[in-house]
Amino acid sequence: MHIKSLELSNYRNYKSLNISFDENINIIFGDNAQGKTNILESIFLCAAAKSHRSAKNQEMIRIGSDDAHVRLVLTKKNIDHKIDIHLLNGKSKKIAVDQIPIKKTGQLLGLLNAVFFSPEDLNIIKNGPSERRKFMNLELLMLDKVYFHDLNFYSKALDERNKLLKQIIYDHTLESTLPVWDEKLTEYGKNVIETRERFIKEIYRHVRDISQKVTGGKEIIETKYVPDVKKDDLRKAIEDYKNYDMKTCVTNRGPHRDDIEFFIDGKSLKKFGSQGQQRTCALCLKLAEIEIVKESTGDTPVLLLDDVLSELDRSRQNYLLDNIRNIQTLITCTGLEEFVDSRFKVNKLFHVVNGNVE
Ligand SMILES: Nc1ncnc2c1ncn2[C@@H]1O[C@H](COP(=O)(O)OP(=O)(O)OP(=O)(O)O)[C@@H](O)[C@H]1O
Ligand SMILES: [Mg+2]
C-alpha cells in the first residue's frame, strides 16, 4: 500500500498544502518547528482516526480557523481510495471514505495501515504502564475492528461504573445496579485481554528474532504481556474488589491496568537497560509491527519515521534501511548529512519552511 497524495487545509501551521509522494523513500526536511511532524501526524490521523500525540481536534485546527481538512489518496491492491477528514472546533470529526460519509470511526480503521516511529517511542519502555497500553491499543485498533469495538464498549462500561461508584457514596441504594456494569466489564474485558495476549505473543515472536539480527546475535529482547487479571478470573476479581472499589470510587481491577514487560537477555529492560538498548527495543517493536501488518493484511504498511534516523547508530540505521525496501517510507529530519554517504536512495525530497513545502 502507498499514499499517493496529501492535501491539508487549515491543518496545524498549514494554510493549504498539496503534495504527492513517491512509492519508496520520501525525505521531509527543514529546521525545527516548520511543520514536518505535522505532515506525518495528519497521515496517521487518516490511519487511526486520532493523532499519534493524542492531540484534540481543536489543537490540530490552524489557530484562527474554524475547521480543517485532511484529504489523502492511497493505493491499495491497485485500487485508489480517498480519505477525507473534516475537523471541527468542539465537535466530533466528520470522515468520508471514497466520498461516502461514514457514521462510525470503525469503518475507517484498517483502510490505511501506518507505522509511526519517533524518538518518543522510547516512552513505551521508559514510562508508566499507560504508555504501553496506548501502544497496544493504537496498533490493535488499526488491525482488528473487533478489538476496537470491544475496547470502546469496555471503556464506556468502565466510565459508567466509575461514575456510579461516586454516586453510591451519596445514595447506597444504587449499589444494587453495580452488577449490570460488572457483567459488561467482564464480557468486553475478557475479549480485550484475549486479543492483547495474542498480539503480544506475535510481537514476542518477531522482536526476539529481529533483536538478534539487529545486534548481530549479541542481545535478545523479549516481551511479556502482564494482564492485571487473567481472563477467566476477571469476574471474580471485580466482585472481590467491590468494597474496595466503593471506598476508592474507582474500578481497581481489569485490563485498564494491564502492562507489558520487556527483557534483554532475561533482565528487565526498564530497570537495567541502557538508553541504547531501550532504543534498540523501540526499533525492534516498530519493525515487528511492520511484520504483523504484513502478515495480517497481506500488504505493506506505510512507514512514518519522525526524526529517528539521527538517533540510531550506523549499524542500526543500516538494518532499518535494509528492512524497509519495498515499503513506502516518509522520513523527517532537520539536515541531509545522514543521507550524503549512506547507501540508500532518496526518491523524493521535500523542504518544509514555515508551513510551506518545496
Ligand atoms: N493549531 C495550530 N495552528 C497553527 N500553528 C500550529 C498549530 N499547531 C502547531 N503549530 C505550529 O506548528 C509548528 C510545529 O510543527 P511541527 O511539530 O510539525 O514541527 P517540526 O518541523 O516537526 O519541528 P521539529 O524539528 O522541532 O520536530 C510550530 O511552529 C507550531 O507553532
Ligand atoms: Mg518534529
Tab-separated table of C-alpha atoms and ligand atoms in Angstrom:
chain	number	residue	atom	x	y	z
A	1	MET	CA	0.000	0.000	0.000
A	2	HIS	CA	1.184	3.520	-0.556
A	3	ILE	CA	-0.026	7.069	-0.232
A	4	LYS	CA	-0.306	8.984	-3.469
A	5	SER	CA	-1.168	12.450	-2.288
A	6	LEU	CA	-1.993	14.548	0.720
A	7	GLU	CA	-3.954	17.742	0.872
A	8	LEU	CA	-4.205	19.878	4.005
A	9	SER	CA	-6.210	22.974	4.622
A	10	ASN	CA	-6.014	24.919	7.856
A	11	TYR	CA	-4.319	21.963	9.476
A	12	ARG	CA	-1.802	22.992	12.191
A	13	ASN	CA	0.556	25.548	10.577
A	14	TYR	CA	-0.593	24.706	7.010
A	15	LYS	CA	-2.992	27.118	5.375
A	16	SER	CA	-3.037	24.933	2.339
A	17	LEU	CA	-0.813	22.131	1.162
A	18	ASN	CA	-0.996	19.708	-1.719
A	19	ILE	CA	1.790	17.185	-2.180
A	20	SER	CA	2.275	13.861	-3.870
A	21	PHE	CA	4.604	11.195	-2.574
A	22	ASP	CA	6.917	8.695	-4.168
A	23	GLU	CA	6.161	4.996	-3.676
A	24	ASN	CA	9.500	4.483	-1.969
A	25	ILE	CA	11.618	6.836	0.125
A	26	ASN	CA	10.441	10.375	0.799
A	27	ILE	CA	12.501	12.790	2.855
A	28	ILE	CA	10.831	15.732	4.552
A	29	PHE	CA	13.487	18.074	5.866
A	30	GLY	CA	13.565	21.501	7.415
A	31	ASP	CA	14.500	23.417	10.532
A	32	ASN	CA	12.758	22.908	13.847
A	33	ALA	CA	9.131	23.958	14.236
A	34	GLN	CA	8.482	24.268	10.483
A	35	GLY	CA	5.757	21.615	10.200
A	36	LYS	CA	7.475	18.298	9.412
A	37	THR	CA	5.839	16.281	12.163
A	38	ASN	CA	2.506	17.914	11.375
A	39	ILE	CA	2.552	16.232	7.963
A	40	LEU	CA	3.152	12.805	9.499
A	41	GLU	CA	0.512	13.468	12.155
A	42	SER	CA	-2.111	14.226	9.505
A	43	ILE	CA	-1.297	10.954	7.747
A	44	PHE	CA	-1.508	8.992	10.972
A	45	LEU	CA	-4.858	10.652	11.589
A	46	CYS	CA	-6.125	9.071	8.363
A	47	ALA	CA	-4.944	5.673	9.580
A	48	ALA	CA	-6.052	5.700	13.218
A	49	ALA	CA	-8.669	8.483	13.267
A	50	LYS	CA	-6.606	10.050	16.021
A	51	SER	CA	-3.375	11.943	16.413
A	52	HIS	CA	-0.283	9.931	17.403
A	53	ARG	CA	0.362	12.611	20.023
A	54	SER	CA	-3.212	12.355	21.353
A	55	ALA	CA	-3.982	15.916	20.254
A	56	LYS	CA	-7.540	17.167	20.439
A	57	ASN	CA	-9.333	18.192	17.235
A	58	GLN	CA	-9.083	21.804	18.203
A	59	GLU	CA	-5.308	21.643	18.543
A	60	MET	CA	-4.969	20.326	15.008
A	61	ILE	CA	-7.035	23.132	13.503
A	62	ARG	CA	-4.967	26.102	12.417
A	63	ILE	CA	-5.155	28.800	15.065
A	64	GLY	CA	-7.778	31.335	13.996
A	65	SER	CA	-9.691	28.878	11.766
A	66	ASP	CA	-12.986	27.150	12.500
A	67	ASP	CA	-12.256	23.904	10.749
A	68	ALA	CA	-9.560	21.905	8.980
A	69	HIS	CA	-9.457	19.339	6.185
A	70	VAL	CA	-7.138	16.429	5.582
A	71	ARG	CA	-7.565	14.645	2.262
A	72	LEU	CA	-5.474	11.656	1.377
A	73	VAL	CA	-5.389	9.353	-1.616
A	74	LEU	CA	-3.889	5.910	-1.201
A	75	THR	CA	-3.436	2.915	-3.430
A	76	LYS	CA	-4.123	-0.491	-2.016
A	77	LYS	CA	-4.009	-3.648	-4.103
A	78	ASN	CA	-4.096	-1.446	-7.208
A	79	ILE	CA	-7.253	0.369	-6.181
A	80	ASP	CA	-7.284	4.041	-5.210
A	81	HIS	CA	-9.102	5.143	-2.077
A	82	LYS	CA	-9.795	8.599	-0.822
A	83	ILE	CA	-9.969	9.538	2.842
A	84	ASP	CA	-11.441	12.872	3.784
A	85	ILE	CA	-11.326	14.092	7.374
A	86	HIS	CA	-13.063	17.243	8.414
A	87	LEU	CA	-12.058	18.598	11.824
A	88	LEU	CA	-14.476	20.940	13.508
A	89	ASN	CA	-13.964	23.025	16.586
A	90	GLY	CA	-15.680	21.484	19.597
A	91	LYS	CA	-17.433	18.811	17.545
A	92	SER	CA	-16.558	15.273	16.579
A	93	LYS	CA	-14.715	14.797	13.319
A	94	LYS	CA	-16.525	14.003	10.095
A	95	ILE	CA	-14.990	11.334	7.913
A	96	ALA	CA	-15.701	10.275	4.349
A	97	VAL	CA	-14.190	7.283	2.586
A	98	ASP	CA	-14.340	7.316	-1.203
A	99	GLN	CA	-16.677	10.312	-0.990
A	100	ILE	CA	-19.165	8.473	1.214
A	101	PRO	CA	-19.571	9.834	4.745
A	102	ILE	CA	-19.086	7.121	7.335
A	103	LYS	CA	-21.117	7.008	10.520
A	104	LYS	CA	-18.673	5.173	12.751
A	105	THR	CA	-14.919	5.642	13.094
A	106	GLY	CA	-14.520	1.879	12.970
A	107	GLN	CA	-15.371	1.979	9.270
A	108	LEU	CA	-12.180	3.942	8.554
A	109	LEU	CA	-9.812	1.771	10.550
A	110	GLY	CA	-7.792	-0.727	8.583
A	111	LEU	CA	-8.006	1.144	5.290
A	112	LEU	CA	-4.634	2.824	5.711
A	113	ASN	CA	-2.049	0.981	7.773
A	114	ALA	CA	0.701	3.207	9.089
A	115	VAL	CA	3.557	2.501	11.452
A	116	PHE	CA	4.768	5.617	13.231
A	117	PHE	CA	8.246	5.651	14.727
A	118	SER	CA	9.514	8.636	16.661
A	119	PRO	CA	12.032	9.193	19.478
A	120	GLU	CA	9.043	9.419	21.826
A	121	ASP	CA	8.522	5.697	21.339
A	122	LEU	CA	11.219	5.280	23.973
A	123	ASN	CA	8.438	6.213	26.374
A	124	ILE	CA	6.819	2.864	25.635
A	125	ILE	CA	9.713	1.302	27.502
A	126	LYS	CA	10.596	4.046	29.977
A	127	ASN	CA	7.279	5.478	31.109
A	128	GLY	CA	4.429	4.006	33.098
A	129	PRO	CA	2.044	1.223	32.002
A	130	SER	CA	-0.458	3.601	30.382
A	131	GLU	CA	2.090	4.269	27.630
A	132	ARG	CA	2.300	0.541	26.897
A	133	ARG	CA	-1.465	0.142	26.861
A	134	LYS	CA	-1.639	3.052	24.424
A	135	PHE	CA	0.890	1.248	22.236
A	136	MET	CA	-1.196	-1.944	22.200
A	137	ASN	CA	-4.433	-0.058	21.633
A	138	LEU	CA	-3.183	2.071	18.761
A	139	GLU	CA	-1.679	-0.884	16.947
A	140	LEU	CA	-4.606	-3.174	17.527
A	141	LEU	CA	-7.310	-0.747	16.558
A	142	MET	CA	-5.799	-0.438	13.086
A	143	LEU	CA	-5.563	-4.204	12.705
A	144	ASP	CA	-8.598	-5.553	14.446
A	145	LYS	CA	-12.049	-3.983	14.204
A	146	VAL	CA	-13.467	-6.368	16.786
A	147	TYR	CA	-10.845	-5.179	19.270
A	148	PHE	CA	-11.762	-1.583	18.539
A	149	HIS	CA	-15.377	-2.323	19.433
A	150	ASP	CA	-14.547	-4.404	22.499
A	151	LEU	CA	-12.233	-1.719	23.824
A	152	ASN	CA	-14.800	1.007	23.188
A	153	PHE	CA	-17.538	-0.892	24.986
A	154	TYR	CA	-15.177	-1.760	27.809
A	155	SER	CA	-14.103	1.883	28.250
A	156	LYS	CA	-17.693	3.084	28.235
A	157	ALA	CA	-18.736	0.489	30.810
A	158	LEU	CA	-15.718	1.442	32.925
A	159	ASP	CA	-16.647	5.127	32.824
A	160	GLU	CA	-20.229	4.336	33.788
A	161	ARG	CA	-19.185	2.052	36.620
A	162	ASN	CA	-16.756	4.663	37.969
A	163	LYS	CA	-19.457	7.308	37.796
A	164	LEU	CA	-21.805	5.010	39.662
A	165	LEU	CA	-19.188	4.297	42.352
A	166	LYS	CA	-19.021	8.025	43.022
A	167	GLN	CA	-22.810	8.284	43.257
A	168	ILE	CA	-23.099	5.326	45.648
A	169	ILE	CA	-21.428	7.416	48.362
A	170	TYR	CA	-24.481	9.638	48.384
A	171	ASP	CA	-27.086	7.012	47.618
A	172	HIS	CA	-26.425	3.485	48.863
A	173	THR	CA	-29.443	2.013	47.121
A	174	LEU	CA	-27.607	2.433	43.816
A	175	GLU	CA	-25.259	-0.372	44.842
A	176	SER	CA	-27.773	-2.861	43.501
A	177	THR	CA	-27.136	-1.642	39.948
A	178	LEU	CA	-23.385	-2.390	40.052
A	179	PRO	CA	-23.702	-5.961	38.697
A	180	VAL	CA	-25.047	-4.598	35.395
A	181	TRP	CA	-21.682	-2.952	34.775
A	182	ASP	CA	-19.701	-5.834	36.247
A	183	GLU	CA	-21.334	-8.025	33.641
A	184	LYS	CA	-20.399	-5.719	30.770
A	185	LEU	CA	-16.856	-5.187	32.043
A	186	THR	CA	-16.354	-8.917	32.191
A	187	GLU	CA	-17.834	-9.566	28.773
A	188	TYR	CA	-15.748	-6.984	26.892
A	189	GLY	CA	-12.755	-7.089	29.215
A	190	LYS	CA	-12.231	-10.790	28.528
A	191	ASN	CA	-12.102	-10.117	24.802
A	192	VAL	CA	-9.663	-7.252	25.300
A	193	ILE	CA	-7.353	-9.445	27.372
A	194	GLU	CA	-7.543	-12.292	24.884
A	195	THR	CA	-6.676	-10.083	21.905
A	196	ARG	CA	-3.813	-8.360	23.728
A	197	GLU	CA	-2.414	-11.706	24.740
A	198	ARG	CA	-2.415	-12.858	21.137
A	199	PHE	CA	-0.907	-9.582	19.922
A	200	ILE	CA	1.970	-9.584	22.406
A	201	LYS	CA	2.709	-13.206	21.517
A	202	GLU	CA	3.056	-12.111	17.900
A	203	ILE	CA	5.228	-9.177	18.941
A	204	TYR	CA	7.352	-11.552	21.031
A	205	ARG	CA	7.899	-13.871	18.092
A	206	HIS	CA	9.117	-11.046	15.868
A	207	VAL	CA	11.016	-8.971	18.430
A	208	ARG	CA	13.039	-11.981	19.567
A	209	ASP	CA	14.058	-12.705	16.053
A	210	ILE	CA	14.646	-9.095	14.968
A	211	SER	CA	16.649	-8.143	18.076
A	212	GLN	CA	19.059	-10.989	17.429
A	213	LYS	CA	19.589	-9.805	13.886
A	214	VAL	CA	19.887	-6.117	14.811
A	215	THR	CA	22.516	-6.811	17.449
A	216	GLY	CA	24.373	-9.423	15.469
A	217	GLY	CA	23.263	-12.161	17.849
A	218	LYS	CA	24.597	-10.340	20.904
A	219	GLU	CA	21.309	-9.499	22.575
A	220	ILE	CA	17.851	-10.970	22.668
A	221	ILE	CA	14.869	-8.802	23.525
A	222	GLU	CA	11.716	-10.438	24.768
A	223	THR	CA	8.266	-9.154	25.568
A	224	LYS	CA	5.677	-10.394	28.006
A	225	TYR	CA	2.061	-9.408	28.387
A	226	VAL	CA	1.235	-8.739	32.029
A	227	PRO	CA	-2.534	-8.639	32.398
A	228	ASP	CA	-3.784	-7.152	35.657
A	229	VAL	CA	-6.164	-10.084	35.884
A	230	LYS	CA	-6.239	-13.304	33.901
A	231	LYS	CA	-9.154	-13.565	31.503
A	232	ASP	CA	-11.002	-16.269	33.413
A	233	ASP	CA	-10.531	-14.572	36.790
A	234	LEU	CA	-11.908	-11.198	35.731
A	235	ARG	CA	-15.437	-11.573	37.001
A	236	LYS	CA	-14.276	-12.827	40.371
A	237	ALA	CA	-11.633	-10.068	40.715
A	238	ILE	CA	-14.229	-7.392	40.040
A	239	GLU	CA	-16.556	-8.930	42.621
A	240	ASP	CA	-13.781	-9.385	45.180
A	241	TYR	CA	-12.822	-5.734	44.879
A	242	LYS	CA	-16.344	-4.389	45.146
A	243	ASN	CA	-15.960	-2.960	48.649
A	244	TYR	CA	-12.547	-1.506	47.915
A	245	ASP	CA	-13.892	-0.006	44.680
A	246	MET	CA	-16.729	1.635	46.611
A	247	LYS	CA	-14.244	3.035	49.117
A	248	THR	CA	-11.873	4.418	46.438
A	249	CYS	CA	-14.646	5.326	43.938
A	250	VAL	CA	-12.796	3.699	41.039
A	251	THR	CA	-12.695	0.289	39.437
A	252	ASN	CA	-9.393	-1.152	40.619
A	253	ARG	CA	-9.096	-4.362	38.629
A	254	GLY	CA	-9.272	-5.097	34.929
A	255	PRO	CA	-7.455	-4.658	31.617
A	256	HIS	CA	-7.328	-0.882	32.111
A	257	ARG	CA	-4.463	-1.760	34.476
A	258	ASP	CA	-2.592	-4.084	32.094
A	259	ASP	CA	1.092	-3.813	31.301
A	260	ILE	CA	3.824	-5.221	29.060
A	261	GLU	CA	7.310	-6.142	30.252
A	262	PHE	CA	10.442	-6.043	28.135
A	263	PHE	CA	13.510	-8.102	28.825
A	264	ILE	CA	17.001	-8.005	27.445
A	265	ASP	CA	18.893	-11.239	27.947
A	266	GLY	CA	16.393	-12.090	30.632
A	267	LYS	CA	16.763	-8.837	32.605
A	268	SER	CA	14.185	-6.062	32.856
A	269	LEU	CA	14.912	-3.540	30.132
A	270	LYS	CA	13.199	-0.779	32.040
A	271	LYS	CA	15.283	-1.311	35.163
A	272	PHE	CA	18.613	-2.435	33.741
A	273	GLY	CA	18.683	-1.484	30.071
A	274	SER	CA	20.927	1.285	28.759
A	275	GLN	CA	19.489	4.133	26.724
A	276	GLY	CA	20.860	2.485	23.570
A	277	GLN	CA	19.323	-0.882	24.434
A	278	GLN	CA	15.966	0.753	25.049
A	279	ARG	CA	16.252	2.485	21.701
A	280	THR	CA	17.034	-0.850	20.052
A	281	CYS	CA	13.922	-2.268	21.664
A	282	ALA	CA	11.779	0.575	20.321
A	283	LEU	CA	13.223	-0.070	16.851
A	284	CYS	CA	12.512	-3.808	17.147
A	285	LEU	CA	8.937	-3.094	18.227
A	286	LYS	CA	8.338	-0.945	15.161
A	287	LEU	CA	9.895	-3.498	12.828
A	288	ALA	CA	7.736	-6.155	14.470
A	289	GLU	CA	4.682	-4.003	13.829
A	290	ILE	CA	5.558	-3.888	10.140
A	291	GLU	CA	5.786	-7.689	10.058
A	292	ILE	CA	2.478	-8.085	11.866
A	293	VAL	CA	0.726	-5.724	9.448
A	294	LYS	CA	2.201	-7.648	6.515
A	295	GLU	CA	1.065	-10.987	7.925
A	296	SER	CA	-2.408	-9.913	8.868
A	297	THR	CA	-3.247	-7.796	5.812
A	298	GLY	CA	-1.045	-9.297	3.113
A	299	ASP	CA	0.113	-5.780	2.330
A	300	THR	CA	2.881	-3.441	3.461
A	301	PRO	CA	2.093	-0.535	5.792
A	302	VAL	CA	3.312	2.998	5.225
A	303	LEU	CA	6.231	3.782	7.496
A	304	LEU	CA	6.463	7.191	9.128
A	305	LEU	CA	9.884	7.899	10.643
A	306	ASP	CA	9.832	11.100	12.619
A	307	ASP	CA	13.356	12.272	13.412
A	308	VAL	CA	14.622	8.818	14.309
A	309	LEU	CA	17.470	8.178	11.907
A	310	SER	CA	19.865	10.514	13.664
A	311	GLU	CA	19.133	8.731	16.941
A	312	LEU	CA	20.282	5.358	15.664
A	313	ASP	CA	23.892	4.320	15.213
A	314	ARG	CA	25.141	3.368	11.768
A	315	SER	CA	24.587	-0.367	12.094
A	316	ARG	CA	21.017	0.059	13.341
A	317	GLN	CA	20.337	2.625	10.628
A	318	ASN	CA	21.557	0.169	8.027
A	319	TYR	CA	19.457	-2.607	9.463
A	320	LEU	CA	16.394	-0.415	9.354
A	321	LEU	CA	17.047	0.767	5.824
A	322	ASP	CA	17.668	-2.794	4.613
A	323	ASN	CA	14.347	-3.826	6.037
A	324	ILE	CA	12.189	-1.127	4.569
A	325	ARG	CA	12.843	-1.841	0.938
A	326	ASN	CA	9.514	-2.023	-0.889
A	327	ILE	CA	7.790	-0.125	1.908
A	328	GLN	CA	6.737	3.438	1.307
A	329	THR	CA	8.615	5.485	3.877
A	330	LEU	CA	8.341	9.117	4.915
A	331	ILE	CA	11.345	10.332	6.846
A	332	THR	CA	11.578	13.677	8.585
A	333	CYS	CA	14.906	15.223	9.532
A	334	THR	CA	16.495	18.584	10.104
A	335	GLY	CA	19.548	18.027	7.915
A	336	LEU	CA	20.513	15.914	4.974
A	337	GLU	CA	24.015	14.983	6.201
A	338	GLU	CA	22.851	11.496	7.133
A	339	PHE	CA	21.933	10.748	3.562
A	340	VAL	CA	25.050	12.063	1.867
A	341	ASP	CA	27.168	8.966	2.308
A	342	SER	CA	24.505	6.463	3.225
A	343	ARG	CA	23.762	3.571	0.935
A	344	PHE	CA	20.168	4.298	0.285
A	345	LYS	CA	18.392	6.081	-2.437
A	346	VAL	CA	16.170	9.064	-1.803
A	347	ASN	CA	13.307	9.167	-4.279
A	348	LYS	CA	11.671	12.419	-3.357
A	349	LEU	CA	12.756	15.360	-1.254
A	350	PHE	CA	10.503	17.938	0.401
A	351	HIS	CA	11.793	21.062	2.051
A	352	VAL	CA	9.468	22.441	4.728
A	353	VAL	CA	9.683	26.122	5.612
A	354	ASN	CA	7.118	27.573	7.948
A	355	GLY	CA	4.083	25.668	6.695
A	356	ASN	CA	5.159	25.679	3.065
A	357	VAL	CA	6.663	22.787	1.156
A	358	GLU	CA	9.013	22.885	-1.801
B	1	LIG	N1	-3.073	24.577	15.588
B	1	LIG	C1	-2.004	25.200	15.101
B	1	LIG	N2	-2.126	26.343	14.375
B	1	LIG	C2	-1.049	26.984	13.882
B	1	LIG	N3	0.211	26.551	14.042
B	1	LIG	C3	0.406	25.441	14.752
B	1	LIG	C4	-0.682	24.700	15.331
B	1	LIG	N4	-0.192	23.636	15.972
B	1	LIG	C5	1.142	23.694	15.847
B	1	LIG	N5	1.511	24.765	15.105
B	1	LIG	C6	2.870	25.179	14.738
B	1	LIG	O1	3.476	24.116	14.026
B	1	LIG	C7	4.863	24.161	14.246
B	1	LIG	C8	5.391	22.853	14.725
B	1	LIG	O2	5.229	21.928	13.733
B	1	LIG	P1	5.960	20.531	13.795
B	1	LIG	O3	5.811	19.912	15.121
B	1	LIG	O4	5.477	19.774	12.625
B	1	LIG	O5	7.469	20.997	13.597
B	1	LIG	P2	8.704	20.156	13.098
B	1	LIG	O6	9.108	20.687	11.773
B	1	LIG	O7	8.424	18.722	13.204
B	1	LIG	O8	9.782	20.603	14.162
B	1	LIG	P3	10.907	19.764	14.961
B	1	LIG	O9	12.056	19.627	14.024
B	1	LIG	O10	11.231	20.667	16.087
B	1	LIG	O11	10.312	18.499	15.376
B	1	LIG	C9	5.130	25.182	15.328
B	1	LIG	O12	5.619	26.349	14.701
B	1	LIG	C10	3.764	25.404	15.923
B	1	LIG	O13	3.602	26.697	16.410
B	2	MG	MG	9.000	17.276	14.575
